[in-house]
PDB file of C-alpha atoms in Angstrom:
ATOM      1  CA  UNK P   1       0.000   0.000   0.000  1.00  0.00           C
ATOM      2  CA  UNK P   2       2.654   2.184   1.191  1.00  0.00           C
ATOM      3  CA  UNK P   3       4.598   1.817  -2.768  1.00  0.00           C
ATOM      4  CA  UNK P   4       1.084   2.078  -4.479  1.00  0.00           C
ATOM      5  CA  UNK P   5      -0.792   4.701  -2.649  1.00  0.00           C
ATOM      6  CA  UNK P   6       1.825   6.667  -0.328  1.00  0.00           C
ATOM      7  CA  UNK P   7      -0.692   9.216   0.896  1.00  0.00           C
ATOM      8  CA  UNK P   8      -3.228   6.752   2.187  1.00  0.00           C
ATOM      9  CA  UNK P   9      -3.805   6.385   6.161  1.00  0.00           C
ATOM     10  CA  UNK P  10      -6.010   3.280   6.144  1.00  0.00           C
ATOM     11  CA  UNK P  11      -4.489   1.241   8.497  1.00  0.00           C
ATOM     12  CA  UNK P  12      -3.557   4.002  10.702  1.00  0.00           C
ATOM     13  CA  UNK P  13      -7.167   3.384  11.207  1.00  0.00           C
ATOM     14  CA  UNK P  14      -8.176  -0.493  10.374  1.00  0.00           C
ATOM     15  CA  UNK P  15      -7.294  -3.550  11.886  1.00  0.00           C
ATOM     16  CA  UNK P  16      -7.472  -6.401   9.998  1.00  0.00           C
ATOM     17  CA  UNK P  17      -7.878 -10.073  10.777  1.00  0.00           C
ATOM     18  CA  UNK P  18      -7.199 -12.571   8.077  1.00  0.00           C
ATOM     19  CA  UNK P  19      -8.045 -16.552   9.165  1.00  0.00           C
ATOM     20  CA  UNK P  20      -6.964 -19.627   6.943  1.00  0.00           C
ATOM     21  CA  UNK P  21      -8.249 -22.474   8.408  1.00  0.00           C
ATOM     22  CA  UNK P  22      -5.678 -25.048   8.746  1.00  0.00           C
ATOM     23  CA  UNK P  23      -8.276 -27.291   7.169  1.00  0.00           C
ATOM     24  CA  UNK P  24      -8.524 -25.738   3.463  1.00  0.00           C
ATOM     25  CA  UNK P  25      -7.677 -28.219   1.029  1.00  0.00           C
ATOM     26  CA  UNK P  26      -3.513 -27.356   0.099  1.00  0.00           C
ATOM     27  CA  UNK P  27      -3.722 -27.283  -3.191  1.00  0.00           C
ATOM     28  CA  UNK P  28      -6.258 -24.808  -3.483  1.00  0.00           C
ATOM     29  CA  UNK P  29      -5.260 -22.105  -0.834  1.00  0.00           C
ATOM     30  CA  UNK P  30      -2.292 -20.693  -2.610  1.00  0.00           C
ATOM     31  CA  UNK P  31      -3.586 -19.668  -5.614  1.00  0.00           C
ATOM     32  CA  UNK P  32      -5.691 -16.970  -4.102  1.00  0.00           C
ATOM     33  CA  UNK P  33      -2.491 -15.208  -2.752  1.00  0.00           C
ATOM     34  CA  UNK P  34      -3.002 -12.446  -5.832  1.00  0.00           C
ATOM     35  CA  UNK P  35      -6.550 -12.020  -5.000  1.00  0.00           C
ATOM     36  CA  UNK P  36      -6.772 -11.769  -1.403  1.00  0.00           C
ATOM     37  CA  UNK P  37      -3.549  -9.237  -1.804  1.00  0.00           C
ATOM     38  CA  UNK P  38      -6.065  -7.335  -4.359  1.00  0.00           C
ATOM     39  CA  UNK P  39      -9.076  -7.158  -2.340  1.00  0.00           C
ATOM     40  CA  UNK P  40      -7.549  -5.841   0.695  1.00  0.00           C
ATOM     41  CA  UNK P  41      -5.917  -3.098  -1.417  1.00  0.00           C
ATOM     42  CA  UNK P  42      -9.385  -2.462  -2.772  1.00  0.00           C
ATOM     43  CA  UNK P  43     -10.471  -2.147   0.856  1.00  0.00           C
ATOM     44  CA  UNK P  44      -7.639   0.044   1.426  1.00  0.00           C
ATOM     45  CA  UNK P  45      -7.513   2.371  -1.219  1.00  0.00           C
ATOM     46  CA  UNK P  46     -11.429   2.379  -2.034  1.00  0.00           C
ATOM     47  CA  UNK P  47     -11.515   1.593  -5.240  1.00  0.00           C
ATOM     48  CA  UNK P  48     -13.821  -0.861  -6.691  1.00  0.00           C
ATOM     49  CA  UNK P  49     -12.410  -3.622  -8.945  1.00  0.00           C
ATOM     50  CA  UNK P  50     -13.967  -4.943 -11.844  1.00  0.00           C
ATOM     51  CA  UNK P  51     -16.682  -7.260 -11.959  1.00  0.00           C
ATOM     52  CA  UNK P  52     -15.876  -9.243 -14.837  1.00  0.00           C
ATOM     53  CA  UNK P  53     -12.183  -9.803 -13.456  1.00  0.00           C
ATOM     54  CA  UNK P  54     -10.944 -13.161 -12.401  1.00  0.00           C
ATOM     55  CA  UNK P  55      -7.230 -13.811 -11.230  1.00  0.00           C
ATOM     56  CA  UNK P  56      -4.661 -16.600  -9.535  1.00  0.00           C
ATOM     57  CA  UNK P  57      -1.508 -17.278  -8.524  1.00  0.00           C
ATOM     58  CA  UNK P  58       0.605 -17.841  -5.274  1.00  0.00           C
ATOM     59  CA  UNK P  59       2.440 -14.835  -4.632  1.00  0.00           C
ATOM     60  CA  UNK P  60       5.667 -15.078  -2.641  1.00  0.00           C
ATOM     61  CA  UNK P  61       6.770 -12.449  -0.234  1.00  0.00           C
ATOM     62  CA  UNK P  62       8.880 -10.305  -2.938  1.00  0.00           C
ATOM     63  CA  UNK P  63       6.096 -10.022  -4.881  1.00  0.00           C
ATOM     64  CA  UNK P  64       6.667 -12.550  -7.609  1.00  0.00           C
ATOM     65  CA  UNK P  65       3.624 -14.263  -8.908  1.00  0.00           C
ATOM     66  CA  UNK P  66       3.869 -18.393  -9.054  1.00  0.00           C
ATOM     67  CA  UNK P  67       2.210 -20.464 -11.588  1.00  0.00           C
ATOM     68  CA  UNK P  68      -1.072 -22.676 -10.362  1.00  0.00           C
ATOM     69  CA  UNK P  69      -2.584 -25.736 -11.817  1.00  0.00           C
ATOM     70  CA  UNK P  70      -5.848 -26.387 -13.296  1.00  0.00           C
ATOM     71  CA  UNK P  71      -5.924 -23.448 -15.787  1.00  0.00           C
ATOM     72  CA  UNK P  72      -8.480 -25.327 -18.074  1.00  0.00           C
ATOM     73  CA  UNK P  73     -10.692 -25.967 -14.722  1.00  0.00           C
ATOM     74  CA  UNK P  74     -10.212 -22.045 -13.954  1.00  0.00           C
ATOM     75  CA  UNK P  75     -11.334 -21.070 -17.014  1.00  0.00           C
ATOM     76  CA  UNK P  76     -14.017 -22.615 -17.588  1.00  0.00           C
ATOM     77  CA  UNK P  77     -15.170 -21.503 -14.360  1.00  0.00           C
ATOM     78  CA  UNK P  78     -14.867 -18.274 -15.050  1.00  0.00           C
ATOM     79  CA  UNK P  79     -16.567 -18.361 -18.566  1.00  0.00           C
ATOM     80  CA  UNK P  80     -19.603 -19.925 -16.849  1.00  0.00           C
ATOM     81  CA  UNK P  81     -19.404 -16.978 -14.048  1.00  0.00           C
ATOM     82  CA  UNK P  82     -19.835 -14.126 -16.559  1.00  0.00           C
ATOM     83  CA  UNK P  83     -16.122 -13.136 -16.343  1.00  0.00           C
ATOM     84  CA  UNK P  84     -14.486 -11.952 -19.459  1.00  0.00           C
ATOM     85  CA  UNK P  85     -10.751 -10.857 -18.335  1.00  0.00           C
ATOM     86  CA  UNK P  86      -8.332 -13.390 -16.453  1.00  0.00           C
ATOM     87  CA  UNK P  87      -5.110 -12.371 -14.830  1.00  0.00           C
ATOM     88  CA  UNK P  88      -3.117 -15.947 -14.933  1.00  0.00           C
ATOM     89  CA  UNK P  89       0.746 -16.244 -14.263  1.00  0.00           C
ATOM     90  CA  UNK P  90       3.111 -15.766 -16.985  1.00  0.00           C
ATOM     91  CA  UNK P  91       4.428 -19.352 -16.075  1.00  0.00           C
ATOM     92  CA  UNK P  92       1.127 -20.653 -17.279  1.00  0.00           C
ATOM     93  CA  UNK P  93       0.956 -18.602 -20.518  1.00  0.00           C
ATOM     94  CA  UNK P  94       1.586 -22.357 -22.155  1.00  0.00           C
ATOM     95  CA  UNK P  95      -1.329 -23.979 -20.774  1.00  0.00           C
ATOM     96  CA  UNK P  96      -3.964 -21.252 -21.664  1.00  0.00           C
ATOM     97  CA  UNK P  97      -2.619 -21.455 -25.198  1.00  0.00           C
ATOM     98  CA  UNK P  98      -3.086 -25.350 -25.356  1.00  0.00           C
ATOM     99  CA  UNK P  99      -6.844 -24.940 -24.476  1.00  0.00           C
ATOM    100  CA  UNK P 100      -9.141 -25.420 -27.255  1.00  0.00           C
ATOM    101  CA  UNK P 101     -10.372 -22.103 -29.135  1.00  0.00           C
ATOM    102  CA  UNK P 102     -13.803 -22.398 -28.079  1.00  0.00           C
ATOM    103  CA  UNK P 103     -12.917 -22.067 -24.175  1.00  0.00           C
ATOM    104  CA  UNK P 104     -10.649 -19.287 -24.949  1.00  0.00           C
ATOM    105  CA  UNK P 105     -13.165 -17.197 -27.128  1.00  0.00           C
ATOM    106  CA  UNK P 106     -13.878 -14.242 -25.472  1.00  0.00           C
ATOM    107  CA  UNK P 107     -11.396 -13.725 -23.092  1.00  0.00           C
ATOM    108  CA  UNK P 108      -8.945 -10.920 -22.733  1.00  0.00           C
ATOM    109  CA  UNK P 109      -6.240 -12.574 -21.000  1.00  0.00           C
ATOM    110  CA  UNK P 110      -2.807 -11.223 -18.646  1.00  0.00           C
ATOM    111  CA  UNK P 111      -0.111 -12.698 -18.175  1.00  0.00           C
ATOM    112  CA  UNK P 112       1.694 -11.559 -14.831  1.00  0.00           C
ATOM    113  CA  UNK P 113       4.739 -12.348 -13.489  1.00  0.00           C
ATOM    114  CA  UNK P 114       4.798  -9.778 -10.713  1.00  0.00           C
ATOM    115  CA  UNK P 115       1.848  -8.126  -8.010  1.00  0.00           C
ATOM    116  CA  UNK P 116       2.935  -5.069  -9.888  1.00  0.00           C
ATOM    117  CA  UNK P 117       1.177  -6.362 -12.927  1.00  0.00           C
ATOM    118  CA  UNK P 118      -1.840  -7.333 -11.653  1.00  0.00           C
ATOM    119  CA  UNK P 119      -2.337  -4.353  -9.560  1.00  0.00           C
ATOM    120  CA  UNK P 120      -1.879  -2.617 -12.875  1.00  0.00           C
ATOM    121  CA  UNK P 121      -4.677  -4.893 -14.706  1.00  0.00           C
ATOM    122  CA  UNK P 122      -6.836  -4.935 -11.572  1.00  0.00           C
ATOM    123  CA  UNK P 123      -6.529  -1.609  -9.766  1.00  0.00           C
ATOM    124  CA  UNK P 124      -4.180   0.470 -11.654  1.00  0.00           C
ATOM    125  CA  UNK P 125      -5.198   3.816 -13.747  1.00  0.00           C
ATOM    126  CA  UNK P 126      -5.533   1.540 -16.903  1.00  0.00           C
ATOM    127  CA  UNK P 127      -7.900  -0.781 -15.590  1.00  0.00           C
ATOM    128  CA  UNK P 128      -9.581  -3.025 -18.333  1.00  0.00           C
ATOM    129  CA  UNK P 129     -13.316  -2.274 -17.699  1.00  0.00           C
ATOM    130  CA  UNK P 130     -12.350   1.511 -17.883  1.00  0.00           C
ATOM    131  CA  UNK P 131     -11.296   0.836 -22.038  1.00  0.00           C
ATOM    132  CA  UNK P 132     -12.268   0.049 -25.080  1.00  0.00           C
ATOM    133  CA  UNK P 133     -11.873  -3.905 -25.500  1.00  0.00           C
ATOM    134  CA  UNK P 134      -8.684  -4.562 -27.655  1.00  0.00           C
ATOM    135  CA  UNK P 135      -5.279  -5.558 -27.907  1.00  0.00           C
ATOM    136  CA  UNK P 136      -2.722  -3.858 -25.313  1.00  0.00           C
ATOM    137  CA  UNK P 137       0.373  -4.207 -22.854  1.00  0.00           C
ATOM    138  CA  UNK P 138      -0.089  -3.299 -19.529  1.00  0.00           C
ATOM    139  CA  UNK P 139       3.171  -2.970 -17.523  1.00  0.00           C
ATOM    140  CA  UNK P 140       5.487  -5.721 -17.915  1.00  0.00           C
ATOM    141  CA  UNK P 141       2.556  -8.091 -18.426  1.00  0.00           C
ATOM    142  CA  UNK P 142       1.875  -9.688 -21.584  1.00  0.00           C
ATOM    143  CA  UNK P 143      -1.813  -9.463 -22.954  1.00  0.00           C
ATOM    144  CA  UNK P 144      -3.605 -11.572 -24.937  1.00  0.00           C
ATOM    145  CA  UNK P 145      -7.556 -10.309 -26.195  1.00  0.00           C
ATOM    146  CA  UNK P 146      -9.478 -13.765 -28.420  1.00  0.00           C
ATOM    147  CA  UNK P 147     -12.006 -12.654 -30.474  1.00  0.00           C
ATOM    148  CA  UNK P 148     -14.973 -13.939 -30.019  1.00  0.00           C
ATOM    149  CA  UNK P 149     -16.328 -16.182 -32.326  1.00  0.00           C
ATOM    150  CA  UNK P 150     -19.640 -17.624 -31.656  1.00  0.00           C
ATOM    151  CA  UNK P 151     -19.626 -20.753 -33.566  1.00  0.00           C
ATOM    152  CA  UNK P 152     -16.417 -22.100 -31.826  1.00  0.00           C
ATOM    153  CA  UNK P 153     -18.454 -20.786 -28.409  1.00  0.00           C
ATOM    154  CA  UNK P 154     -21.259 -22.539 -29.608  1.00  0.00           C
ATOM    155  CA  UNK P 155     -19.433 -25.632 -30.221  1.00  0.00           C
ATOM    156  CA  UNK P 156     -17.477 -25.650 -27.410  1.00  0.00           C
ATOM    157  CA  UNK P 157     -20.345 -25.615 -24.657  1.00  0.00           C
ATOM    158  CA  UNK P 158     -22.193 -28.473 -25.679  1.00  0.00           C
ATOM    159  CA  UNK P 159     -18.990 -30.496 -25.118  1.00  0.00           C
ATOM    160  CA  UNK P 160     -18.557 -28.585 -21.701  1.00  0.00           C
ATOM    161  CA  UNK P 161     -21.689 -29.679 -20.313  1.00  0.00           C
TER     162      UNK P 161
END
């Protein structure tokens, strides 16, 4: 908070109690690190982020964002949920890519390898929602925008289900 928003006195203020059960499943706990990192910033610094954002990764104490598993899984997830730009780690840039076309249509996709990035794609003054949809680098994160092509959608969902 203090590198992104210097003037801000929230937790001069707050106190703030996060609890992980000891009981969440491993495998799935880590991958949140990005997002629970991006919703207490949103707390802090007020700003709303967008609704049709979806991210992961583990993110390691110096800020360096890990790569997770089930990217197909996560996807599809987050087709099904409305959401229409991802934030995945650069690390996993390969398995996005190997997904079929028709679970990729649609999706304007970011590549981060750093918080940095994804504070950029999820709070930062170039926020997605805030532009026109379209091909563009943001930071030091790689971007990929699919078209959307309704046949492949089409396609696609009936062998989803």
């Amino acid at each position: 908070l203090l590198e992104m928003a210097p003037q801000s006195r929230f937790f001069e203020s707050a106190t703030l109690h996060i609890h992980i059960p000891e009981g969440a499943t491993p495998k799935d706990g880590p991958s949140a690190g990005v997002t629970i990192v991006t919703s207490l910033l949103s707390l802090a610094l007020g700003r709303p982020v967008a609704h049709n954002l979806a991210m992961t990764g583990e993110l390691t104490l110096t800020g360096r964002v890990l790569p997770i598993g089930g990217v197909k899984e996560k996807t599809i997830a987050a087709k099904r949920s409305g959401v229409k730009i991802l934030c995945f780690p650069t690390e996993n840039k390969k398995d996005f890519e190997e997904l079929p076309d028709y679970i990729r249509a649609g999706l304007e996709v970011h590549f981060v390898s750093t918080y940095r990035d994804v504070y950029n794609v999820s709070l930062g003054e170039e926020m997605s929602h805030e532009k026109e949809p379209g091909r563009r680098k943001i930071g030091k994160a790689a971007t990929m925008h699919t078209a959307e092509s309704v046949e492949s959608v089409e396609q696609g969902m009936h062998q989803l289900s």
